Amino acid sequence: MKLKKQVTVCGAAIFCVAVFSLYLMLDRVQHDPARHQSGGNFPRSQISVLQNRIEQLEQLLEENHDIISHIKDSVLELTAHAEGQPALPHHAHNGSWLLPPESRPSFLSVSPQDCQFALGGKGQSPDVQMLAVYSLLPFDNQDGGVWKQGFDITYEPNEWDAEPLQVFVVPHSHNDPGWIKTFDKYYYDQTQHILNSMVLKLQEDPRRRFIWSEISFFAKWWDNISAQKRAVVRRLVGNGQLEMVTGGWVMTDEANSHYFAMIDQLIEGHQWLEKNIGVTPRSGWAVDPFGYSSTMPYLLKRSNLTGMLIQRVHYSIKKHFAATQNLEFMWRQTWDTDSSTDIFCHMMPFYSYDIPHTCGPDPKVCCQFDFKRLPGGRINCPWKVPPRAITDANVAERAQLLLDQYRKKSKLYRSKVLLVPLGDDFRYDKPQEWDAQFLNYQRIFDFLNSQPNLHVQAQFGTLSDYFDALYKRVGIVPGMKPPGFPVLSGDFFSYADREDHYWTGYFTSRPFYKSLDRVLETHLRGAEILFSLALAHARRAGADGTYPLSDYTLLSNARRNLGLFQHHDAIAGTAKEVVAVDYGVRLLQSLTNLKRVIINAAHYLVLGDKDTYHHDPAAPFLSTDETRPSQDSLPERTVVKVDVSPRFLVVFNPLEQERLSVVQVLVNSPHVRVLSEEGQPLPAQLSAHWGSDTETVPDVYQVSVLARLPALGLRVLQLHKSSEGRAAPQSSVRLYLPGLNLPMRRQEPVPVHVLPAGTEDICLENQHLRACFSGRSGLLQSIRRAGDEREHRVSSEFLIYGTRASKDKSGAYLFLPDGEAKPYAPSELPVVRVTEGPLFSEVTSYYQHVQTVVRLYNVPGVEGLSLDVSCLVDIRDQINTELALRFSTDINSEDTFFTDLNGFQIQPRRYRRKLPLQGNFYPMPTMAYIQDTQSRLTLHTAQALGVTSLGSGQLEVILDRRLMQDDNRGLGQGLKDNKRTRNRFRILLERRTTASQPHFFSTLASMFKALGFPGTRTGSPEAQDERPISFPSLLSHITSMHLNSDALVMPVAQEEPSPPVLRSFVPLSTTLPCDFHILNLRTLQAEDESLPSAEAALILHRKGFDCSLEAKNLGFNCTTSQGKLALGSLFQGLELGSLQPTSLTLMYPLGTASNSTNIHMDPMEIATFRIRLG
């Protein structure tokens, strides 16, 4: 042991010397007098010398980084099994709790090259940057005539003489998997009839075409049709008459969905298509999501699609793009320097995707060519001019009228190839409509094509027919950039379809289900990974005969239910109440089933003797620590009965990094202590379990234990009933009651001091942070980081938005407030409860409509570096009310803030006074932040909500919305089915080191920037905010993962006299670089779709991160490796039998499978590998 300690100290000393010497070298280069000559204007020769020095220094840095990595690995190896338990807490002289220093060292070792990525590359800037477009446009909504939101379009008749107009009319039917009706009711009432008619009607004429996108519906229909009909479908797809577009399980919402779920539903759809029809989608079709994220083009590109279409974009942007012929562009990611993420995108120019708004600028004319609206039908044209059936007598006049619209529309695009969608919601559900549309249009096409003087070729087509013709016309292969077409980067939020009607309400609508979605997602990822590992270990041991393979069906159903909920009327919260309930039932059913999958896998993996494994579905070995009685109830935690014999807990860490976390369990006795698997006592804290603001639940206590959890692993803990002297330390509680004159003290197993409402601030403190709260309101006022000279104002307040008095009011989609928010003013002061203990302290405030808990963990590492915030919201007694939480700080953020897109990337935003208040709200699936040169404040969220920054230093989030009326977008209902909803956040305050004392890598980075070093952009830290790109820090990424991936506690169910020996399960043999995320390890389907195959999809994401934020005391070993990862030795006790890189959704192999298991990934990239573990 002495030798180990000596080597540890020696290794650490070498590490420090190496870093310090490098820092001195860097410091000398940075303070070279030559650098400051003539105000920084270098002679060319000195620049050359400096660049040579930098290159040498860079090489030296890399060599030293490798040396340091080797030293670090040696030290880690020596310390990994030495004194691994967290030390027990004790009281300090001032009465506060102290945790002794960590017994194990932790490293932060980041390669300098890995820091350069966030500074930006030397690639060309895009032609169109959406942040700049927003700055440019007046958003003035002028009347454009027949094209109300556009302008008058003119043309010369001879413009197509040299190059004729080629028109593709694309029949489609938009099928929502749930909106006004449930998924099943839509299927039985309409969708099955659409698809049955499609099979018959496409066979009648080989010139007919149709496209389909929602695989959820298609798969249900497929299960109910004959083998003969299936063969016809395969033939129609094969000959190009039927195209499957996008191919996802649904047409996903792009504001609230998390990228895990977006990818998962895309894989589910693509795998279904490959297995059943043998087709790979080529083009993306998204006519109905309410705004567009730049994450989607990335996912489609990495799935090998070459083109995509979007529709619901702000009308002012459409008008601007139409006027500049920028409606078709290559969509590029903001971080991309070499165009590898480019995908061709077509934006539809007009108001809607229905037929009146797709043939050209005049809906009065276009409606006359929607032949479902022929007189005598159930729907007509609002413009009072009905369609007329096409006959020999009128075809010339009708064709000329339609051609005029086609020509005008084509003037908005750069090519002479024109796309004209022909469809609407649930269209073509009757054979008569197929006949009316296809026969009348074919007569028009035949006439147009027979008139050479018109210089037009018109036909039915699929989406890919259109893209192929365009590529051919401009002379490129699919996927390449057409000459002269612009490159665009950015996103298309937030969406307004007319006037000031911004679709920003749905970023928060039905937050209960948005939260449940994220819980299900975390469980699905955890279940996928544990199932894959358990199955691989069972097969390796020859025990797969006893393992419950039927769990694979539960996994498959959960994938599909999570996928279904990504639909743009599901997670968006914009469906009828009965439909929301249907989604909720599906989500809860899958959540329950996934807990079963996790329990079964964990049972097998923790058994010391695998031969004793026996699966009994009626009596599971492990139980869950919480249950949900119904789809609309919050989880209820299980109480573990503690007895003389130990009760065992199995704790699952779904993160790919080891974590030091506080694990919480409810027990029936205050006399409890927690031991490790080996019998060592662990730090713990006993608290009362509160049933209301002033009442505790009798005979129920919360025990919180600090445990080190292995990456993706299972940790075994023991609960023991103990004598009083050896029990877990108790929390102390102060209860501040408004209107109470005298302090009182209640004696309970956990003592509670009752006091009158306080006027003095309440402060909580750990070794990293000090947070202070108002004594009267219990709300956060300030945060001070350890080492900072001053406190940061970070005050929170609740606000209320009403809705307008005019006829247009807020609803499920729209946010139309009645002006600025007003302070939330409850009739009485809150009850404030302060809990303090060795592992955490918290302040709880009970208001009439919201209960907040702000907790500070007194633990080393990630958990203790941010504030944990929970808001339990209940506004069911309110009318037309939206409850907001606003943080006001002294950060000088001016008009800039940052929100994430799908948890995948960060998009800078600007508060713009020229937009109405509601136009400045944006989606926040996982985080938003504000910053200045010194600090960054990040609000991490565990559920998607709407966010804004309406003033410098502010962040504001909408917690829930209750609205009594429809907002005239087709739903026909308000939002009146609110639930008690718990919104969870983390507040992270970080020091930006570029501002004051840069740490080592920031110094290097800023020196590169100041010298204009190749591969970097020049500029000051302030200028960095001007760039359309930003990244979270490594700490921020990991904080988000902690918040969204809670450790799962599973008590051993049987209280047997002699329970089997349990061993913690540590699946990874090496520490993963901390910028790598295992997005999924998804066992693939066998030929029998209810069974698992021997292959799995390993999906990895390498995160981009910003080094300019100080990274200290992370509490785990954080290293980066310039994107290199050895997969062959990653999984302990398993061999990697094969490794095949593939496209994102496994449809295309990328290169040949090699014997090497070493991979490399660039920052921000997501990569999929088909692997075989055993």
PDB file of C-alpha atoms in Angstrom, residues 920-1036:
ATOM      1  CA  ASN A 920     -38.739  36.047 -29.136  1.00  0.00           C
ATOM      2  CA  PHE A 921     -39.490  32.655 -27.547  1.00  0.00           C
ATOM      3  CA  TYR A 922     -37.615  29.545 -28.673  1.00  0.00           C
ATOM      4  CA  PRO A 923     -37.654  25.825 -27.908  1.00  0.00           C
ATOM      5  CA  MET A 924     -35.407  24.568 -25.088  1.00  0.00           C
ATOM      6  CA  PRO A 925     -35.226  20.758 -25.114  1.00  0.00           C
ATOM      7  CA  THR A 926     -32.210  20.526 -22.769  1.00  0.00           C
ATOM      8  CA  MET A 927     -30.555  23.900 -22.053  1.00  0.00           C
ATOM      9  CA  ALA A 928     -30.342  27.654 -22.529  1.00  0.00           C
ATOM     10  CA  TYR A 929     -27.605  30.048 -21.428  1.00  0.00           C
ATOM     11  CA  ILE A 930     -26.558  33.670 -21.239  1.00  0.00           C
ATOM     12  CA  GLN A 931     -22.986  34.934 -20.922  1.00  0.00           C
ATOM     13  CA  ASP A 932     -20.643  37.890 -20.902  1.00  0.00           C
ATOM     14  CA  THR A 933     -16.844  38.020 -20.947  1.00  0.00           C
ATOM     15  CA  GLN A 934     -16.601  36.771 -17.359  1.00  0.00           C
ATOM     16  CA  SER A 935     -19.455  34.342 -16.714  1.00  0.00           C
ATOM     17  CA  ARG A 936     -21.921  31.945 -18.272  1.00  0.00           C
ATOM     18  CA  LEU A 937     -25.192  30.939 -16.610  1.00  0.00           C
ATOM     19  CA  THR A 938     -26.823  27.794 -17.993  1.00  0.00           C
ATOM     20  CA  LEU A 939     -30.339  26.629 -17.241  1.00  0.00           C
ATOM     21  CA  HIS A 940     -30.417  22.862 -17.823  1.00  0.00           C
ATOM     22  CA  THR A 941     -33.830  21.272 -18.196  1.00  0.00           C
ATOM     23  CA  ALA A 942     -35.149  17.701 -17.926  1.00  0.00           C
ATOM     24  CA  GLN A 943     -38.138  18.457 -20.204  1.00  0.00           C
ATOM     25  CA  ALA A 944     -38.696  20.572 -23.298  1.00  0.00           C
ATOM     26  CA  LEU A 945     -40.135  24.036 -22.551  1.00  0.00           C
ATOM     27  CA  GLY A 946     -40.285  27.466 -24.211  1.00  0.00           C
ATOM     28  CA  VAL A 947     -37.550  29.946 -23.261  1.00  0.00           C
ATOM     29  CA  THR A 948     -36.509  33.535 -23.922  1.00  0.00           C
ATOM     30  CA  SER A 949     -34.302  36.362 -22.714  1.00  0.00           C
ATOM     31  CA  LEU A 950     -36.323  39.587 -22.798  1.00  0.00           C
ATOM     32  CA  GLY A 951     -33.616  41.734 -21.195  1.00  0.00           C
ATOM     33  CA  SER A 952     -29.881  41.698 -20.549  1.00  0.00           C
ATOM     34  CA  GLY A 953     -29.003  39.153 -17.869  1.00  0.00           C
ATOM     35  CA  GLN A 954     -32.381  37.405 -18.014  1.00  0.00           C
ATOM     36  CA  LEU A 955     -33.524  33.873 -18.761  1.00  0.00           C
ATOM     37  CA  GLU A 956     -37.234  33.088 -18.679  1.00  0.00           C
ATOM     38  CA  VAL A 957     -38.980  29.742 -19.092  1.00  0.00           C
ATOM     39  CA  ILE A 958     -42.707  28.984 -19.425  1.00  0.00           C
ATOM     40  CA  LEU A 959     -43.596  26.222 -16.934  1.00  0.00           C
ATOM     41  CA  ASP A 960     -47.225  25.483 -17.870  1.00  0.00           C
ATOM     42  CA  ARG A 961     -50.153  26.964 -19.833  1.00  0.00           C
ATOM     43  CA  ARG A 962     -53.881  26.677 -19.204  1.00  0.00           C
ATOM     44  CA  LEU A 963     -56.010  28.121 -21.999  1.00  0.00           C
ATOM     45  CA  MET A 964     -59.758  28.018 -22.301  1.00  0.00           C
ATOM     46  CA  GLN A 965     -60.188  28.385 -26.077  1.00  0.00           C
ATOM     47  CA  ASP A 966     -59.052  27.053 -29.427  1.00  0.00           C
ATOM     48  CA  ASP A 967     -56.569  29.173 -31.390  1.00  0.00           C
ATOM     49  CA  ASN A 968     -58.112  28.443 -34.811  1.00  0.00           C
ATOM     50  CA  ARG A 969     -55.511  26.052 -36.131  1.00  0.00           C
ATOM     51  CA  GLY A 970     -57.804  23.056 -36.490  1.00  0.00           C
ATOM     52  CA  LEU A 971     -57.633  21.472 -33.022  1.00  0.00           C
ATOM     53  CA  GLY A 972     -61.029  22.776 -31.877  1.00  0.00           C
ATOM     54  CA  GLN A 973     -60.059  22.723 -28.174  1.00  0.00           C
ATOM     55  CA  GLY A 974     -58.178  24.770 -25.631  1.00  0.00           C
ATOM     56  CA  LEU A 975     -55.657  23.406 -23.140  1.00  0.00           C
ATOM     57  CA  LYS A 976     -57.722  22.497 -20.095  1.00  0.00           C
ATOM     58  CA  ASP A 977     -56.382  19.039 -19.179  1.00  0.00           C
ATOM     59  CA  ASN A 978     -53.474  20.293 -17.036  1.00  0.00           C
ATOM     60  CA  LYS A 979     -51.851  17.884 -14.578  1.00  0.00           C
ATOM     61  CA  ARG A 980     -49.727  18.348 -11.487  1.00  0.00           C
ATOM     62  CA  THR A 981     -46.391  18.586 -13.271  1.00  0.00           C
ATOM     63  CA  ARG A 982     -42.863  18.472 -11.923  1.00  0.00           C
ATOM     64  CA  ASN A 983     -40.374  20.497 -13.980  1.00  0.00           C
ATOM     65  CA  ARG A 984     -36.728  19.766 -13.167  1.00  0.00           C
ATOM     66  CA  PHE A 985     -33.709  22.004 -13.821  1.00  0.00           C
ATOM     67  CA  ARG A 986     -30.069  22.527 -12.963  1.00  0.00           C
ATOM     68  CA  ILE A 987     -28.549  26.012 -12.688  1.00  0.00           C
ATOM     69  CA  LEU A 988     -24.857  26.063 -13.579  1.00  0.00           C
ATOM     70  CA  LEU A 989     -22.754  29.207 -13.129  1.00  0.00           C
ATOM     71  CA  GLU A 990     -19.359  28.975 -14.849  1.00  0.00           C
ATOM     72  CA  ARG A 991     -16.364  31.271 -14.986  1.00  0.00           C
ATOM     73  CA  ARG A 992     -15.235  32.152 -18.513  1.00  0.00           C
ATOM     74  CA  THR A 993     -11.470  31.989 -18.309  1.00  0.00           C
ATOM     75  CA  THR A 994     -10.827  33.968 -21.491  1.00  0.00           C
ATOM     76  CA  ALA A 995     -11.822  37.008 -19.490  1.00  0.00           C
ATOM     77  CA  SER A 996      -9.374  36.968 -16.592  1.00  0.00           C
ATOM     78  CA  GLN A 997      -6.755  34.325 -15.789  1.00  0.00           C
ATOM     79  CA  PRO A 998      -6.886  31.869 -18.671  1.00  0.00           C
ATOM     80  CA  HIS A 999      -6.135  28.296 -17.785  1.00  0.00           C
ATOM     81  CA  PHE A1000      -3.555  26.444 -19.836  1.00  0.00           C
ATOM     82  CA  PHE A1001      -5.598  25.410 -22.860  1.00  0.00           C
ATOM     83  CA  SER A1002      -7.544  28.665 -23.031  1.00  0.00           C
ATOM     84  CA  THR A1003      -4.251  30.549 -23.087  1.00  0.00           C
ATOM     85  CA  LEU A1004      -3.092  28.422 -25.988  1.00  0.00           C
ATOM     86  CA  ALA A1005      -6.389  28.896 -27.777  1.00  0.00           C
ATOM     87  CA  SER A1006      -6.452  32.670 -27.326  1.00  0.00           C
ATOM     88  CA  MET A1007      -2.850  32.904 -28.503  1.00  0.00           C
ATOM     89  CA  PHE A1008      -3.739  30.973 -31.662  1.00  0.00           C
ATOM     90  CA  LYS A1009      -6.685  33.309 -32.212  1.00  0.00           C
ATOM     91  CA  ALA A1010      -4.715  36.505 -31.666  1.00  0.00           C
ATOM     92  CA  LEU A1011      -2.070  35.428 -34.178  1.00  0.00           C
ATOM     93  CA  GLY A1012      -4.651  34.541 -36.809  1.00  0.00           C
ATOM     94  CA  PHE A1013      -3.215  31.030 -36.767  1.00  0.00           C
ATOM     95  CA  PRO A1014      -4.428  28.948 -39.747  1.00  0.00           C
ATOM     96  CA  GLY A1015      -7.518  27.014 -38.861  1.00  0.00           C
ATOM     97  CA  THR A1016      -8.855  29.575 -36.407  1.00  0.00           C
ATOM     98  CA  ARG A1017     -10.902  32.736 -36.600  1.00  0.00           C
ATOM     99  CA  THR A1018      -9.418  35.898 -35.177  1.00  0.00           C
ATOM    100  CA  GLY A1019     -11.139  38.076 -32.643  1.00  0.00           C
ATOM    101  CA  SER A1020     -11.621  38.949 -29.013  1.00  0.00           C
ATOM    102  CA  PRO A1021     -13.686  36.919 -26.539  1.00  0.00           C
ATOM    103  CA  GLU A1022     -16.511  39.393 -27.083  1.00  0.00           C
ATOM    104  CA  ALA A1023     -16.418  38.783 -30.819  1.00  0.00           C
ATOM    105  CA  GLN A1024     -16.884  35.097 -30.183  1.00  0.00           C
ATOM    106  CA  ASP A1025     -20.492  35.899 -29.290  1.00  0.00           C
ATOM    107  CA  GLU A1026     -20.982  37.356 -32.762  1.00  0.00           C
ATOM    108  CA  ARG A1027     -20.295  34.020 -34.406  1.00  0.00           C
ATOM    109  CA  PRO A1028     -23.282  31.827 -35.246  1.00  0.00           C
ATOM    110  CA  ILE A1029     -21.805  28.979 -33.229  1.00  0.00           C
ATOM    111  CA  SER A1030     -21.386  28.154 -29.568  1.00  0.00           C
ATOM    112  CA  PHE A1031     -20.792  25.065 -27.456  1.00  0.00           C
ATOM    113  CA  PRO A1032     -21.398  24.013 -23.869  1.00  0.00           C
ATOM    114  CA  SER A1033     -18.402  23.205 -21.678  1.00  0.00           C
ATOM    115  CA  LEU A1034     -17.555  19.608 -20.806  1.00  0.00           C
ATOM    116  CA  LEU A1035     -18.960  20.238 -17.325  1.00  0.00           C
ATOM    117  CA  SER A1036     -22.188  21.566 -18.859  1.00  0.00           C
TER     118      SER A1036
END
